[in-house]
XYZ file of C-alpha atoms in Angstrom:
372
model
C 0.029 -0.149 -0.140
C 2.923 2.450 0.809
C 4.528 1.692 -2.420
C 1.199 1.765 -4.334
C 0.982 5.656 -3.431
C 4.253 6.984 -4.343
C 2.402 8.256 -7.375
C -0.708 9.106 -6.586
C -1.070 13.339 -6.760
C -3.364 15.881 -5.767
C -5.234 15.611 -9.009
C -6.980 12.522 -7.500
C -9.606 14.634 -5.372
C -11.067 15.591 -9.101
C -12.679 12.248 -8.912
C -14.272 13.060 -5.338
C -15.681 16.681 -6.584
C -16.871 14.741 -9.550
C -19.233 12.754 -7.653
C -19.851 15.385 -5.378
C -21.459 17.219 -8.513
C -23.125 14.419 -9.402
C -25.519 14.411 -6.495
C -25.595 17.790 -6.074
C -26.432 18.410 -9.464
C -29.272 15.625 -9.159
C -30.695 17.180 -6.302
C -30.929 20.211 -8.246
C -32.817 19.189 -11.415
C -34.609 16.534 -9.842
C -35.640 18.170 -5.987
C -37.141 15.538 -3.893
C -37.188 12.888 -7.269
C -34.552 10.059 -6.601
C -33.424 11.469 -3.254
C -32.610 8.569 -1.991
C -29.898 7.951 -4.988
C -28.751 11.079 -4.921
C -28.169 10.988 -0.994
C -26.090 7.251 -1.968
C -23.832 9.009 -4.456
C -22.972 11.641 -1.843
C -22.211 9.148 0.613
C -20.052 7.480 -2.090
C -18.363 10.986 -2.393
C -17.893 11.190 1.308
C -16.126 7.437 1.056
C -13.898 8.760 -1.569
C -12.840 11.608 -0.017
C -11.704 9.787 3.653
C -10.071 7.344 1.412
C -7.875 9.198 -0.597
C -7.325 11.772 2.736
C -5.753 8.596 3.868
C -4.001 7.455 0.943
C -2.693 10.941 0.679
C -1.193 11.332 4.095
C 0.686 8.163 3.433
C 2.149 9.662 0.455
C 3.295 12.737 2.237
C 4.588 10.405 5.580
C 6.175 7.683 2.631
C 7.217 9.572 0.037
C 7.869 13.244 0.782
C 10.012 13.957 -1.950
C 7.897 12.916 -4.433
C 5.662 15.113 -2.772
C 8.053 18.079 -2.777
C 8.394 17.492 -6.527
C 4.654 17.835 -7.303
C 4.887 20.929 -5.647
C 7.833 22.178 -7.799
C 6.097 21.176 -10.905
C 3.582 23.712 -12.640
C 1.338 20.804 -14.009
C 0.897 19.111 -10.789
C 0.766 21.983 -8.271
C -2.242 23.862 -9.067
C -4.311 20.488 -8.420
C -4.038 21.549 -4.651
C -7.190 23.432 -5.398
C -8.962 20.011 -5.853
C -8.664 19.255 -2.271
C -10.102 22.167 -1.121
C -12.977 21.826 -3.679
C -13.249 17.914 -2.834
C -13.544 19.232 0.843
C -16.016 22.088 0.034
C -18.322 19.743 -2.241
C -18.658 16.744 0.226
C -19.286 19.211 3.001
C -22.033 21.022 1.086
C -23.352 17.815 -0.329
C -23.943 16.881 3.951
C -26.384 19.876 4.338
C -28.687 19.173 0.791
C -28.467 15.508 0.565
C -26.730 13.342 3.902
C -28.776 15.068 6.630
C -31.237 12.351 5.419
C -28.953 9.537 6.379
C -26.944 11.419 9.503
C -29.061 13.570 10.904
C -29.484 17.640 10.251
C -26.986 17.837 13.665
C -24.332 15.703 12.050
C -24.458 17.542 8.679
C -24.499 20.995 9.787
C -21.408 19.695 11.855
C -19.701 17.990 9.095
C -20.400 20.869 6.469
C -18.886 23.407 9.147
C -15.778 21.575 9.458
C -15.430 20.719 5.498
C -15.995 24.171 5.075
C -13.424 25.617 7.669
C -10.747 23.806 6.360
C -11.426 23.982 2.688
C -12.038 27.506 2.381
C -8.687 27.656 4.735
C -7.087 25.399 2.264
C -8.336 27.027 -1.037
C -7.166 30.326 0.320
C -3.384 29.045 0.977
C -3.880 27.231 -2.633
C -5.010 30.678 -4.318
C -2.257 32.524 -3.066
C 0.734 29.978 -2.942
C 0.074 28.156 -6.545
C 0.263 31.407 -8.311
C 3.787 32.421 -5.869
C 4.911 29.654 -7.296
C 4.438 29.973 -10.772
C 6.008 33.215 -10.626
C 8.791 32.857 -8.190
C 9.746 29.539 -9.000
C 8.211 27.844 -11.593
C 9.002 30.204 -14.160
C 6.836 28.736 -16.925
C 6.500 30.102 -20.433
C 3.206 31.613 -22.268
C 2.927 28.292 -24.031
C 2.360 26.724 -20.875
C -0.509 28.358 -19.314
C -3.135 25.578 -18.665
C -6.773 25.429 -17.740
C -5.628 23.842 -14.526
C -3.988 27.186 -13.444
C -7.555 28.028 -12.915
C -7.596 25.006 -9.920
C -6.571 26.816 -7.019
C -8.100 30.431 -7.877
C -11.940 28.816 -8.416
C -11.849 27.070 -4.661
C -12.765 30.260 -3.432
C -15.643 30.733 -5.515
C -16.824 27.643 -4.129
C -16.532 28.339 -0.638
C -18.443 31.627 -1.975
C -21.106 29.541 -3.111
C -21.831 26.579 -0.615
C -20.871 28.810 2.255
C -24.638 30.104 2.432
C -25.899 27.064 3.188
C -24.870 27.586 6.724
C -25.863 30.881 7.248
C -29.631 30.041 8.701
C -27.469 27.603 11.110
C -25.980 30.548 12.630
C -27.747 33.155 15.288
C -29.119 35.636 13.740
C -28.052 39.301 13.061
C -24.291 39.705 12.710
C -22.960 36.347 12.406
C -25.195 35.545 9.979
C -24.601 38.701 7.895
C -21.029 38.283 8.329
C -20.911 35.077 6.689
C -23.164 36.408 3.868
C -20.715 38.840 2.652
C -17.888 36.929 3.857
C -18.756 34.705 1.034
C -19.546 37.888 -1.442
C -16.065 38.724 -0.793
C -14.609 35.183 -1.590
C -16.859 35.701 -4.378
C -14.993 38.891 -5.710
C -11.583 37.417 -4.814
C -12.225 34.468 -7.245
C -14.051 36.096 -9.895
C -11.053 38.471 -10.444
C -8.178 36.567 -9.719
C -9.899 33.831 -12.623
C -10.662 36.656 -15.239
C -6.988 37.271 -15.209
C -5.740 34.033 -15.348
C -8.767 33.588 -18.213
C -7.253 35.466 -20.712
C -3.542 33.142 -20.562
C -5.068 30.302 -21.138
C -7.409 31.647 -24.051
C -4.674 33.311 -25.469
C -2.443 29.902 -25.368
C -5.121 28.374 -26.837
C -5.403 31.006 -29.884
C -1.361 31.581 -30.238
C 0.136 28.391 -29.538
C -2.909 25.446 -31.181
C -4.586 23.297 -29.364
C -3.400 21.324 -26.019
C -1.853 17.755 -26.010
C -4.018 14.845 -25.990
C -4.205 13.850 -22.873
C -4.558 17.258 -21.860
C -7.319 18.365 -24.041
C -10.128 17.334 -21.346
C -8.625 20.192 -19.272
C -10.290 22.980 -21.578
C -13.577 21.979 -19.613
C -11.675 23.295 -16.686
C -12.981 26.898 -17.723
C -16.613 26.138 -17.246
C -15.449 25.619 -13.262
C -15.677 29.389 -12.208
C -18.466 30.274 -14.975
C -21.197 27.906 -13.694
C -20.047 27.937 -10.089
C -19.969 31.803 -9.830
C -23.552 31.656 -11.311
C -24.339 29.218 -8.853
C -23.035 31.609 -5.992
C -25.092 35.244 -6.570
C -28.232 32.342 -6.603
C -27.357 31.383 -3.565
C -26.865 35.248 -2.569
C -30.043 35.910 -3.377
C -32.108 32.740 -1.898
C -30.664 33.780 1.665
C -30.073 37.768 1.607
C -33.781 38.197 2.512
C -33.487 38.586 6.428
C -30.233 38.990 6.912
C -28.356 41.728 4.931
C -31.016 45.220 5.116
C -33.880 44.951 2.431
C -32.029 47.100 -0.841
C -28.981 45.004 -0.577
C -31.186 41.895 -0.587
C -33.073 42.978 -3.606
C -29.415 43.932 -4.767
C -28.727 40.153 -4.968
C -31.566 39.066 -6.140
C -30.824 41.694 -9.495
C -26.906 40.304 -9.696
C -28.611 36.961 -9.436
C -30.190 37.303 -12.675
C -28.075 40.321 -14.270
C -24.857 38.506 -13.523
C -25.947 34.859 -13.626
C -27.597 34.921 -17.184
C -25.115 36.773 -19.615
C -22.560 34.508 -17.935
C -24.292 31.460 -17.982
C -24.257 32.355 -22.024
C -20.639 32.397 -22.203
C -20.287 28.857 -20.361
C -22.745 27.149 -23.233
C -20.094 29.407 -25.551
C -17.121 27.908 -23.814
C -19.098 24.305 -23.810
C -19.472 24.218 -27.739
C -15.964 25.204 -28.223
C -14.502 22.613 -25.120
C -16.355 19.750 -27.251
C -15.048 20.707 -30.193
C -11.550 20.284 -29.002
C -12.402 16.715 -27.384
C -14.291 15.423 -30.651
C -10.828 16.262 -32.446
C -8.616 15.013 -30.059
C -10.615 11.397 -29.362
C -10.590 11.150 -33.716
C -6.539 11.912 -33.267
C -6.533 8.925 -30.447
C -7.183 10.499 -27.461
C -7.259 7.899 -24.674
C -8.129 7.712 -20.946
C -6.549 9.744 -18.732
C -7.269 11.205 -15.162
C -7.797 14.404 -16.465
C -11.266 13.051 -17.831
C -12.535 14.179 -14.466
C -12.938 17.718 -15.832
C -15.638 16.168 -17.826
C -17.555 15.777 -14.351
C -17.443 18.930 -12.119
C -17.146 21.524 -13.925
C -20.503 20.713 -15.587
C -21.831 19.928 -12.598
C -21.851 23.831 -11.450
C -23.093 24.684 -15.018
C -26.081 22.324 -13.933
C -26.359 24.065 -10.389
C -26.158 27.278 -12.207
C -28.818 26.616 -14.750
C -30.948 25.423 -11.827
C -30.051 28.469 -10.159
C -31.330 30.631 -12.682
C -34.560 28.605 -12.984
C -35.697 29.667 -9.484
C -34.823 33.563 -10.018
C -36.280 33.716 -13.638
C -39.261 31.839 -13.143
C -37.874 30.675 -17.027
C -38.516 26.918 -17.792
C -36.083 26.743 -20.437
C -33.310 27.349 -17.795
C -34.639 24.459 -15.918
C -34.512 22.340 -19.441
C -30.807 23.532 -19.585
C -29.847 22.020 -15.871
C -31.698 18.516 -17.013
C -29.798 18.813 -20.677
C -26.798 19.636 -18.893
C -26.781 16.837 -16.245
C -27.589 14.371 -18.790
C -24.122 15.374 -19.846
C -22.577 15.198 -16.129
C -23.963 11.736 -16.073
C -22.162 10.658 -19.023
C -18.985 12.364 -18.458
C -19.183 10.788 -14.987
C -19.561 7.135 -16.454
C -16.819 7.525 -18.402
C -14.479 8.674 -15.914
C -15.227 6.629 -13.269
C -15.258 3.722 -15.747
C -11.629 4.614 -17.054
C -10.464 5.213 -13.333
C -11.820 1.676 -12.244
C -9.761 -0.343 -15.016
C -6.871 1.908 -14.890
C -6.749 1.064 -11.148
C -6.903 -2.901 -11.650
C -4.579 -2.997 -14.566
C -2.246 -0.658 -12.024
C -1.480 1.580 -14.590
C -2.583 5.169 -12.910
C -0.675 4.098 -9.924
C 2.214 3.413 -11.766
C 5.386 5.696 -12.242
C 5.134 7.720 -15.310
C 6.777 6.933 -18.153
C 9.438 8.752 -19.807
C 8.026 11.443 -22.073
C 8.239 11.021 -25.826
C 11.058 12.163 -28.117
C 10.484 15.181 -29.724
C 10.327 14.950 -33.261
C 12.855 15.945 -35.630
C 12.219 19.631 -37.189
C 10.910 19.370 -41.119
C 12.236 21.800 -43.589
C 8.979 22.517 -45.679
C 8.600 24.381 -48.888
C 5.500 26.067 -49.575
C 3.900 27.105 -52.646
C 5.239 30.383 -52.696
C 8.451 29.152 -52.630
C 9.451 30.513 -48.999
C 11.181 27.532 -46.954
C 10.007 27.241 -43.230
């Protein structure tokens, strides 16, 4: 067991996020229908989280050299944001679904612990990973990856799920403080994400498509879009009676005036991401753990569309949430099946193979006679 976890990276927390998103998205779309099924899916995400926390603890205790190497790798370090989001997603699921099985007091306590830990880890990652990228990793513009968004999105997950704890705090200052604190996390994450998103988009259009194995990470851009739409919807749900009336009404306006255009951009990016994936599959893209990017980013769009359905009263958003949830289910089944096969074969826990040799440069003469 100790040897098996040597190459277990923080990217594995994405599987927890994907399973929790499957549960939370189902609850948002179906309401009380199929609640036992979605609660069982949440319980699976809790078991995944506990197993991974134990395995990663062994990794740090017995393979500290490899753990430090992950931090020094600009391709791996951003995935530490997944730890924060896994904690937050499972905690949020406890209040939405887990309370049916473990009772409301236990669900509130579990969510409070996981929300506090996840927010602390998320804020640390949001500062530490960009700092390492700037000071130690010294990445080139052509190395910009959608995975760089992961530590910056973690505070947005706190912003979206934190309001669920508001009704469980004493009225007055405690409730208002948490709601405004979540709004501050929303702004922190949104502005940082917008800065990083320009680098990611510039890399795609100037340097060409990502390597085949990394192509699914294009879906990660959906995460901050859907999660921020979910967050403003949550603020509007909880603001009445918590903050003064003018601000409560403002949160209601924000849920629609922000959420509608951002969801529109999310659908545009979804079409772009699907086109990249179809191209990659045609060129032989096989399974990798990056396939979990097909799950939790789509899940945030499911909950975001459901929030827009509540606040606009438009059935089209309820229908959109259902369609996106079907896409989420398909992505989860594909990622879970590939992960199980990879674990049974041992391939996913094996040491990474050597990088392929770079192809020899080829001189091409164009029809104009120019040589390149």
